[in-house]
Tab-separated table of C-alpha atoms in Angstrom:
chain	number	residue	atom	x	y	z
A	1	MET	CA	-2.552	-1.054	29.372
A	2	ASN	CA	0.214	1.207	28.082
A	3	ILE	CA	2.196	-0.304	25.202
A	4	LEU	CA	5.591	0.997	24.066
A	5	PHE	CA	6.650	-0.119	20.579
A	6	LEU	CA	10.182	0.479	19.277
A	7	THR	CA	10.855	0.003	15.575
A	8	LEU	CA	13.089	1.061	12.694
A	9	VAL	CA	10.103	1.335	10.361
A	10	ARG	CA	8.993	4.909	9.782
A	11	ILE	CA	5.367	5.297	10.840
A	12	THR	CA	3.481	8.566	10.433
A	13	ASP	CA	-0.082	7.289	10.056
A	14	ILE	CA	-1.460	4.446	12.167
A	15	GLU	CA	-4.070	3.724	9.489
A	16	GLU	CA	-1.468	2.763	6.893
A	17	ARG	CA	-1.332	-0.949	6.180
A	18	GLY	CA	1.710	-2.974	7.216
A	19	ILE	CA	2.826	-5.666	9.641
A	20	TYR	CA	3.517	-3.169	12.430
A	21	THR	CA	0.733	-0.641	11.890
A	22	ASP	CA	-1.797	-3.476	11.632
A	23	LEU	CA	-0.566	-4.900	14.942
A	24	MET	CA	-0.574	-1.520	16.661
A	25	ARG	CA	-4.145	-0.866	15.512
A	26	THR	CA	-5.131	-4.196	17.019
A	27	PHE	CA	-3.702	-3.134	20.379
A	28	ARG	CA	-5.541	0.182	20.025
A	29	ASP	CA	-8.816	-1.455	19.066
A	30	ASN	CA	-8.593	-3.649	22.152
A	31	GLY	CA	-8.517	-0.572	24.360
A	32	HIS	CA	-4.799	-0.129	24.974
A	33	GLU	CA	-2.831	3.111	24.922
A	34	VAL	CA	-0.157	2.746	22.236
A	35	PHE	CA	3.116	4.681	22.093
A	36	ILE	CA	5.179	4.150	18.920
A	37	VAL	CA	8.805	5.275	18.724
A	38	CYS	CA	10.249	5.215	15.211
A	39	PRO	CA	12.819	7.075	13.088
A	40	MET	CA	12.519	10.258	11.106
A	41	GLU	CA	15.591	9.705	8.954
A	42	ARG	CA	17.649	12.714	7.889
A	43	ARG	CA	16.622	12.240	4.251
A	44	TYR	CA	13.201	13.626	5.207
A	45	LYS	CA	14.724	16.827	6.637
A	46	GLU	CA	12.301	16.926	9.558
A	47	LYS	CA	12.785	17.430	13.296
A	48	THR	CA	11.695	15.051	16.039
A	49	THR	CA	7.907	15.224	16.373
A	50	TYR	CA	5.385	13.821	18.853
A	51	THR	CA	1.785	13.465	17.699
A	52	THR	CA	-1.403	11.899	19.033
A	53	HIS	CA	-3.812	10.026	16.744
A	54	GLN	CA	-7.419	9.273	17.655
A	55	GLY	CA	-6.755	9.778	21.351
A	56	ASN	CA	-4.936	6.609	22.294
A	57	VAL	CA	-2.165	6.261	19.681
A	58	HIS	CA	0.938	8.397	20.108
A	59	ILE	CA	3.740	8.485	17.525
A	60	LEU	CA	7.203	9.753	18.424
A	61	ASN	CA	9.188	10.253	15.203
A	62	VAL	CA	12.820	10.649	16.263
A	63	LYS	CA	15.293	12.472	14.031
A	64	THR	CA	18.070	10.007	13.122
A	65	LEU	CA	20.683	9.322	10.507
A	66	ASN	CA	19.556	7.294	7.511
A	67	VAL	CA	19.126	3.776	8.866
A	68	GLN	CA	17.805	1.942	5.829
A	69	LYS	CA	18.585	1.989	2.109
A	70	THR	CA	21.862	3.798	2.643
A	71	ASN	CA	25.583	3.049	2.552
A	72	LEU	CA	27.198	0.726	5.097
A	73	LEU	CA	29.051	3.478	6.948
A	74	GLU	CA	25.961	5.574	7.628
A	75	LYS	CA	23.908	2.474	8.413
A	76	GLY	CA	26.487	1.424	10.998
A	77	LEU	CA	26.666	4.867	12.597
A	78	ALA	CA	22.877	5.116	12.641
A	79	THR	CA	22.550	1.698	14.270
A	80	LEU	CA	25.019	2.638	17.007
A	81	SER	CA	23.465	6.037	17.739
A	82	ILE	CA	19.769	5.275	17.477
A	83	GLU	CA	19.347	3.852	20.976
A	84	GLN	CA	20.597	7.032	22.635
A	85	GLN	CA	18.517	9.186	20.275
A	86	TYR	CA	15.390	7.181	21.084
A	87	TYR	CA	16.077	7.246	24.810
A	88	ARG	CA	16.537	11.039	24.870
A	89	ALA	CA	13.304	11.499	22.912
A	90	ILE	CA	11.403	9.165	25.232
A	91	LYS	CA	12.666	11.055	28.302
A	92	ARG	CA	11.638	14.363	26.754
A	93	HIS	CA	8.191	13.472	25.442
A	94	ILE	CA	6.772	10.462	27.311
A	95	LYS	CA	8.756	10.095	30.537
A	96	HIS	CA	5.516	10.486	32.510
A	97	VAL	CA	4.029	7.250	31.091
A	98	THR	CA	4.270	3.943	32.962
A	99	PHE	CA	4.420	1.035	30.519
A	100	ASP	CA	2.996	-2.449	30.936
A	101	LEU	CA	4.584	-3.865	27.797
A	102	VAL	CA	7.623	-2.905	25.752
A	103	LEU	CA	7.463	-4.454	22.299
A	104	TYR	CA	10.337	-4.116	19.830
A	105	SER	CA	11.519	-5.594	16.566
A	106	THR	CA	14.859	-6.379	14.993
A	107	PRO	CA	16.599	-4.723	13.320
A	108	PRO	CA	18.277	-3.143	15.193
A	109	ILE	CA	19.789	-5.120	18.071
A	110	THR	CA	20.732	-1.985	20.012
A	111	PHE	CA	17.596	-1.347	22.083
A	112	THR	CA	18.847	-3.254	25.138
A	113	LYS	CA	19.420	-0.247	27.427
A	114	ILE	CA	16.002	1.251	26.679
A	115	VAL	CA	14.258	-2.050	27.319
A	116	LYS	CA	16.237	-2.631	30.503
A	117	LYS	CA	15.463	0.832	31.891
A	118	ILE	CA	11.731	0.529	31.120
A	119	LYS	CA	11.599	-2.895	32.743
A	120	GLN	CA	13.428	-1.701	35.851
A	121	ARG	CA	11.376	1.474	36.160
A	122	ASP	CA	7.907	0.147	35.333
A	123	GLY	CA	8.082	-3.628	35.762
A	124	ALA	CA	7.062	-3.959	32.123
A	125	THR	CA	6.989	-7.226	30.208
A	126	SER	CA	9.423	-7.260	27.272
A	127	TYR	CA	8.638	-9.009	23.985
A	128	LEU	CA	11.001	-9.156	21.012
A	129	LEU	CA	9.622	-9.620	17.501
A	130	LEU	CA	12.641	-11.233	15.841
A	131	LYS	CA	12.548	-10.217	12.166
A	132	ASP	CA	16.276	-10.196	11.492
A	133	ILE	CA	19.198	-12.204	12.898
A	134	PHE	CA	22.159	-9.838	12.959
A	135	PRO	CA	25.184	-9.924	12.741
A	136	GLN	CA	25.091	-13.419	11.209
A	137	ASN	CA	23.071	-12.212	8.216
A	138	ALA	CA	25.826	-9.689	7.425
A	139	VAL	CA	28.436	-12.433	7.660
A	140	ASP	CA	26.447	-14.664	5.316
A	141	ILE	CA	26.460	-12.165	2.446
A	142	GLY	CA	30.033	-11.015	2.928
A	143	LEU	CA	29.439	-7.661	4.621
A	144	MET	CA	31.230	-8.661	7.823
A	145	LYS	CA	33.980	-11.100	8.798
A	146	LYS	CA	33.030	-13.977	11.057
A	147	ASP	CA	34.650	-13.593	14.501
A	148	GLY	CA	36.213	-10.258	13.572
A	149	PRO	CA	36.100	-7.402	16.116
A	150	ILE	CA	33.023	-5.789	14.552
A	151	TYR	CA	31.210	-9.130	14.523
A	152	ARG	CA	32.100	-9.825	18.159
A	153	PHE	CA	30.927	-6.341	19.168
A	154	PHE	CA	27.500	-6.770	17.601
A	155	ARG	CA	27.225	-10.418	18.641
A	156	LYS	CA	27.498	-9.380	22.297
A	157	LYS	CA	24.782	-6.785	21.747
A	158	GLU	CA	22.605	-9.436	20.122
A	159	GLN	CA	23.067	-11.804	23.069
A	160	ARG	CA	22.238	-9.037	25.562
A	161	LEU	CA	19.047	-8.204	23.693
A	162	TYR	CA	17.935	-11.834	23.820
A	163	ALA	CA	18.787	-12.028	27.520
A	164	ILE	CA	16.791	-8.909	28.452
A	165	SER	CA	13.748	-10.122	26.482
A	166	ASP	CA	11.148	-11.989	28.516
A	167	TYR	CA	9.771	-13.573	25.346
A	168	ILE	CA	10.918	-13.818	21.739
A	169	GLY	CA	8.550	-14.283	18.814
A	170	CYS	CA	10.177	-15.786	15.712
A	171	MET	CA	8.886	-15.742	12.142
A	172	SER	CA	8.861	-19.517	11.542
A	173	PRO	CA	9.814	-22.890	13.066
A	174	ALA	CA	13.204	-22.752	11.338
A	175	ASN	CA	13.891	-19.415	13.057
A	176	VAL	CA	13.119	-20.912	16.458
A	177	GLU	CA	15.403	-23.847	15.748
A	178	PHE	CA	18.235	-21.598	14.554
A	179	LEU	CA	17.957	-19.238	17.521
A	180	LEU	CA	18.037	-21.997	20.125
A	181	LYS	CA	20.844	-23.870	18.379
A	182	HIS	CA	23.132	-20.850	18.235
A	183	ASN	CA	22.131	-19.422	21.631
A	184	PRO	CA	22.142	-22.451	23.947
A	185	LEU	CA	21.729	-20.311	27.081
A	186	LEU	CA	18.278	-19.194	25.902
A	187	PRO	CA	15.481	-21.028	27.738
A	188	PRO	CA	13.332	-22.752	25.079
A	189	ASN	CA	10.138	-21.708	26.863
A	190	LYS	CA	10.773	-18.016	26.116
A	191	VAL	CA	11.012	-18.582	22.350
A	192	GLU	CA	7.983	-19.199	20.126
A	193	VAL	CA	6.687	-18.831	16.572
A	194	ASN	CA	4.919	-15.481	16.199
A	195	PRO	CA	5.034	-14.921	12.431
A	196	ASN	CA	4.764	-11.852	10.245
A	197	SER	CA	1.080	-11.022	10.217
A	198	ILE	CA	-1.407	-8.527	8.829
A	199	GLN	CA	-5.039	-7.550	9.139
A	200	PRO	CA	-6.315	-9.040	5.870
A	201	VAL	CA	-8.887	-7.119	3.909
A	202	LYS	CA	-11.441	-8.881	1.746
A	203	LEU	CA	-10.745	-6.949	-1.410
A	204	GLU	CA	-12.799	-6.975	-4.573
A	205	PHE	CA	-10.572	-6.115	-7.523
A	206	SER	CA	-12.582	-6.527	-10.706
A	207	GLU	CA	-11.249	-7.564	-14.094
A	208	ASP	CA	-11.972	-4.032	-15.337
A	209	GLU	CA	-9.823	-2.554	-12.536
A	210	LYS	CA	-7.098	-5.080	-13.270
A	211	GLN	CA	-7.093	-4.112	-16.942
A	212	ARG	CA	-7.059	-0.393	-16.144
A	213	THR	CA	-4.083	-0.853	-13.842
A	214	ARG	CA	-2.180	-2.878	-16.435
A	215	ASN	CA	-2.914	-0.270	-19.076
A	216	LYS	CA	-1.719	2.469	-16.720
A	217	TYR	CA	1.741	0.880	-16.472
A	218	GLY	CA	1.890	-0.607	-19.964
A	219	ILE	CA	1.664	-4.228	-18.826
A	220	PRO	CA	0.310	-6.561	-21.527
A	221	LEU	CA	-3.163	-7.929	-20.837
A	222	ASP	CA	-2.568	-11.305	-22.478
A	223	LYS	CA	0.586	-12.436	-20.669
A	224	ASN	CA	1.216	-14.293	-17.419
A	225	THR	CA	2.621	-11.517	-15.257
A	226	PHE	CA	5.154	-12.186	-12.492
A	227	ILE	CA	5.884	-9.394	-10.011
A	228	TYR	CA	8.800	-8.832	-7.681
A	229	GLY	CA	8.005	-5.935	-5.360
A	230	GLY	CA	9.606	-4.377	-2.308
A	231	ASN	CA	13.152	-3.954	-1.122
A	232	LEU	CA	15.807	-4.230	-3.813
A	233	GLY	CA	18.816	-4.930	-1.607
A	234	LYS	CA	21.756	-7.301	-1.306
A	235	PRO	CA	19.916	-9.829	0.916
A	236	GLN	CA	17.505	-10.553	-1.928
A	237	GLY	CA	20.161	-12.057	-4.220
A	238	LEU	CA	18.735	-10.204	-7.205
A	239	ALA	CA	21.503	-11.108	-9.651
A	240	PHE	CA	19.553	-14.326	-10.068
A	241	LEU	CA	16.394	-12.386	-10.934
A	242	LEU	CA	18.314	-10.741	-13.749
A	243	SER	CA	19.452	-14.182	-14.952
A	244	VAL	CA	15.864	-15.387	-14.894
A	245	MET	CA	14.636	-12.440	-16.960
A	246	ALA	CA	17.510	-12.783	-19.428
A	247	SER	CA	16.845	-16.486	-19.954
A	248	ASN	CA	13.140	-15.804	-20.544
A	249	SER	CA	13.534	-12.744	-22.770
A	250	ASN	CA	12.341	-14.660	-25.845
A	251	LYS	CA	9.250	-16.120	-24.158
A	252	GLU	CA	6.115	-14.393	-25.381
A	253	ASP	CA	3.699	-15.858	-22.834
A	254	ARG	CA	5.189	-14.175	-19.748
A	255	PHE	CA	5.999	-10.713	-18.454
A	256	PHE	CA	8.068	-9.578	-15.447
A	257	VAL	CA	7.473	-6.507	-13.287
A	258	VAL	CA	10.158	-5.350	-10.851
A	259	VAL	CA	9.142	-2.534	-8.505
A	260	GLY	CA	10.780	-1.070	-5.430
A	261	THR	CA	13.733	0.790	-3.969
A	262	GLY	CA	17.008	-0.225	-2.386
A	263	THR	CA	20.750	-0.352	-2.742
A	264	GLU	CA	20.597	-2.684	-5.760
A	265	TYR	CA	18.222	-0.480	-7.752
A	266	PRO	CA	21.035	1.228	-9.747
A	267	MET	CA	22.463	-2.178	-10.714
A	268	ILE	CA	19.053	-3.400	-11.874
A	269	GLU	CA	18.334	-0.134	-13.675
A	270	ALA	CA	21.668	-0.393	-15.527
A	271	TRP	CA	20.755	-3.936	-16.630
A	272	PHE	CA	17.391	-2.744	-17.988
A	273	LYS	CA	19.042	0.112	-19.873
A	274	ARG	CA	21.632	-2.208	-21.385
A	275	TYR	CA	19.357	-5.065	-22.466
A	276	ALA	CA	15.975	-3.298	-22.855
A	277	PRO	CA	13.962	-6.513	-22.394
A	278	LYS	CA	10.624	-6.531	-24.215
A	279	ASN	CA	8.865	-8.706	-21.645
A	280	ALA	CA	9.985	-6.973	-18.437
A	281	MET	CA	9.761	-3.545	-16.800
A	282	LEU	CA	11.332	-1.763	-13.847
A	283	LEU	CA	9.386	0.700	-11.715
A	284	PRO	CA	10.592	2.806	-8.777
A	285	GLY	CA	8.939	2.444	-5.382
A	286	LEU	CA	5.247	3.354	-5.323
A	287	PRO	CA	2.930	4.643	-2.589
A	288	LYS	CA	1.336	1.757	-0.696
A	289	LYS	CA	-2.120	2.108	-2.276
A	290	GLU	CA	-0.718	2.219	-5.821
A	291	TYR	CA	1.642	-0.664	-5.083
A	292	ASP	CA	-1.244	-2.799	-3.807
A	293	GLN	CA	-3.241	-2.092	-6.964
A	294	LEU	CA	-0.268	-3.044	-9.117
A	295	VAL	CA	0.269	-6.311	-7.244
A	296	GLN	CA	-3.396	-7.232	-7.603
A	297	SER	CA	-3.217	-6.708	-11.351
A	298	CYS	CA	-0.459	-9.340	-11.673
A	299	ASP	CA	-0.730	-13.132	-11.553
A	300	VAL	CA	2.184	-14.555	-9.538
A	301	GLY	CA	4.352	-13.093	-6.765
A	302	LEU	CA	8.134	-13.587	-6.718
A	303	ILE	CA	10.420	-13.928	-3.693
A	304	PHE	CA	14.227	-14.060	-3.904
A	305	LEU	CA	16.862	-14.516	-1.196
A	306	ASP	CA	20.635	-14.730	-1.442
A	307	PRO	CA	21.690	-18.415	-1.577
A	308	ARG	CA	24.504	-17.835	0.937
A	309	PHE	CA	22.189	-17.251	3.885
A	310	THR	CA	22.524	-19.628	6.806
A	311	ILE	CA	19.841	-17.765	8.753
A	312	PRO	CA	16.232	-18.626	7.857
A	313	ASN	CA	14.782	-15.362	6.508
A	314	TYR	CA	11.023	-15.103	6.025
A	315	PRO	CA	10.187	-12.030	3.891
A	316	SER	CA	6.979	-10.188	4.788
A	317	ARG	CA	6.243	-9.505	1.095
A	318	LEU	CA	4.743	-13.011	1.115
A	319	LEU	CA	1.695	-11.659	2.933
A	320	SER	CA	0.514	-9.270	0.224
A	321	TYR	CA	0.811	-12.021	-2.385
A	322	LEU	CA	-1.318	-14.357	-0.269
A	323	GLU	CA	-3.839	-11.628	0.483
A	324	TYR	CA	-4.358	-11.029	-3.231
A	325	LYS	CA	-4.790	-14.742	-3.966
A	326	MET	CA	-1.532	-15.061	-5.884
A	327	PRO	CA	0.702	-18.139	-6.039
A	328	VAL	CA	4.221	-17.497	-4.798
A	329	LEU	CA	7.293	-18.495	-6.798
A	330	MET	CA	10.472	-18.547	-4.703
A	331	ALA	CA	14.216	-18.826	-5.245
A	332	THR	CA	16.002	-18.777	-1.889
A	333	ASP	CA	18.771	-20.318	0.169
A	334	LYS	CA	18.308	-23.861	1.486
A	335	ASN	CA	17.989	-22.866	5.158
A	336	THR	CA	14.793	-20.842	5.169
A	337	ASP	CA	11.559	-22.807	5.500
A	338	ILE	CA	9.442	-20.325	3.528
A	339	GLY	CA	9.550	-22.524	0.423
A	340	ARG	CA	8.896	-25.770	2.274
A	341	ILE	CA	5.873	-24.306	4.075
A	342	ALA	CA	4.521	-22.934	0.786
A	343	GLU	CA	4.887	-26.243	-1.048
A	344	GLU	CA	3.493	-28.318	1.840
A	345	ASN	CA	0.400	-26.107	1.910
A	346	GLY	CA	0.017	-25.877	-1.848
A	347	TYR	CA	0.312	-22.123	-2.405
A	348	GLY	CA	3.838	-21.835	-3.779
A	349	LEU	CA	6.741	-23.398	-5.656
A	350	TRP	CA	10.397	-23.281	-4.612
A	351	SER	CA	13.852	-23.726	-6.064
A	352	LEU	CA	17.360	-22.884	-4.925
A	353	ASN	CA	18.555	-19.401	-5.858
A	354	GLY	CA	21.012	-20.087	-8.677
A	355	ASP	CA	19.215	-23.148	-10.062
A	356	LEU	CA	18.126	-21.565	-13.343
A	357	PRO	CA	16.746	-24.753	-14.999
A	358	GLY	CA	14.783	-25.577	-11.849
A	359	PHE	CA	13.337	-22.093	-11.510
A	360	ASN	CA	12.420	-21.872	-15.188
A	361	ALA	CA	10.656	-25.217	-14.910
A	362	THR	CA	8.403	-23.749	-12.194
A	363	LEU	CA	7.811	-20.679	-14.370
A	364	ASP	CA	6.775	-22.907	-17.273
A	365	LYS	CA	4.480	-24.910	-15.025
A	366	LEU	CA	2.539	-21.852	-13.906
A	367	CYS	CA	2.386	-20.355	-17.398
A	368	GLN	CA	0.912	-23.558	-18.799
A	369	ASP	CA	-1.771	-24.142	-16.158
A	370	THR	CA	-4.069	-21.218	-15.338
A	371	HIS	CA	-6.277	-23.507	-13.240
A	372	LEU	CA	-3.291	-24.345	-11.030
A	373	VAL	CA	-2.519	-20.650	-10.608
A	374	GLN	CA	-6.062	-19.958	-9.424
A	375	GLU	CA	-6.127	-22.998	-7.146
A	376	MET	CA	-2.807	-22.122	-5.498
A	377	GLY	CA	-3.955	-18.544	-5.001
A	378	GLU	CA	-7.075	-19.710	-3.164
A	379	ARG	CA	-5.028	-22.023	-0.951
A	380	GLY	CA	-2.659	-19.217	-0.051
A	381	TYR	CA	-5.538	-16.906	0.806
A	382	ARG	CA	-7.002	-19.499	3.190
A	383	PHE	CA	-3.579	-20.149	4.703
A	384	LEU	CA	-3.159	-16.426	5.372
A	385	TRP	CA	-6.459	-16.188	7.238
A	386	ASN	CA	-5.675	-19.308	9.262
A	387	ASN	CA	-2.067	-18.516	10.161
A	388	TYR	CA	-0.898	-14.953	9.511
A	389	THR	CA	-3.422	-12.555	11.059
A	390	VAL	CA	-2.587	-9.840	13.596
A	391	ASP	CA	-5.310	-11.080	15.923
A	392	ALA	CA	-3.312	-14.270	16.432
A	393	SER	CA	-0.073	-12.315	16.982
A	394	TYR	CA	-1.818	-9.977	19.421
A	395	ASN	CA	-3.236	-12.863	21.437
A	396	MET	CA	0.168	-14.531	21.633
A	397	VAL	CA	1.673	-11.413	23.200
A	398	MET	CA	-1.283	-10.688	25.483
A	399	LYS	CA	-1.330	-14.128	27.052
A	400	TYR	CA	1.865	-13.208	28.895
A	401	LEU	CA	0.490	-9.924	30.174
A	402	LYS	CA	-2.659	-11.604	31.463
A	403	ARG	CA	-0.429	-14.073	33.252
A	404	ASN	CA	1.672	-11.396	35.011
């Protein structure tokens, strides 16, 4: 079968690890022809390119404005223009291909016309991987006014995308519940849980490698090390992370590593320069392989979300923590179920973002019990293999194609 995948994630190498590349490799390995359409943002100063990898994977990198990790104005313009840019590139490079499945992820919510045209032309099945509920997420964190003209414009686009989708895969049960509650015209039988997933690798990271990695970055060998890695943006509610580090600055048994890129990086960098904490460090974004090595050298993974969210986010950074047998310590809003699922299955601890005494109590608990840390890490690793693998996600999508 011919699979068309539309995404905002820049993909140049199908062998790179990630939730989308892992899934696309699974389609490839099951004998399908895969066509990936993704951005080549202007920051890379490259033209639109179309390349073929290993015969049956084709990547169409479309020149666009900067879509991610940029200011709101450019992000908005990029979101509005990307559908037309993608459609022109598809017509130029792969118009001869008849597709059986069109798979796409949010953000953005502006792929409706492409999906509609492919469905009408080819009779393709359409499947939405819902990773972001926009525009409500922008309303929640104060970037957009509820029921204002901009909100209403994007809300109509969101509703059209849901309507054109034959099936919608959500990240968690709370996402399904939210989607159906706020979109009552959606038939419940087209919405299901199809979570973030990866192709786990059974990695052997020795104590010697762990020590070498810590020495490379200047991370103490004798401290409980907590890492926050990934996007450093407004949705993460990172002011609370700074409060956590400040309140633990005199604790000698723990160390914090913050690594990544995003719009909040300058704010975090300014805090580090001002306070120069002795038990914390800030690193810029790293290549995937180096980032994975750094994560594996730490003890506990951190997840933060802005407490104002009404939508149930489910950050994909959870997966790398579970894969590396790390407990997960979370401070989020009350609406996401990521903390509840973690606590019910024994691989994580949760508190409300802003509850400093509560969060510090969970920090103390993990610092005082190394056996608990190891036990929770093992539970998370098993939970990953049982619930968050790309084979399961692939089979969920394919059952609809086999039916048609």
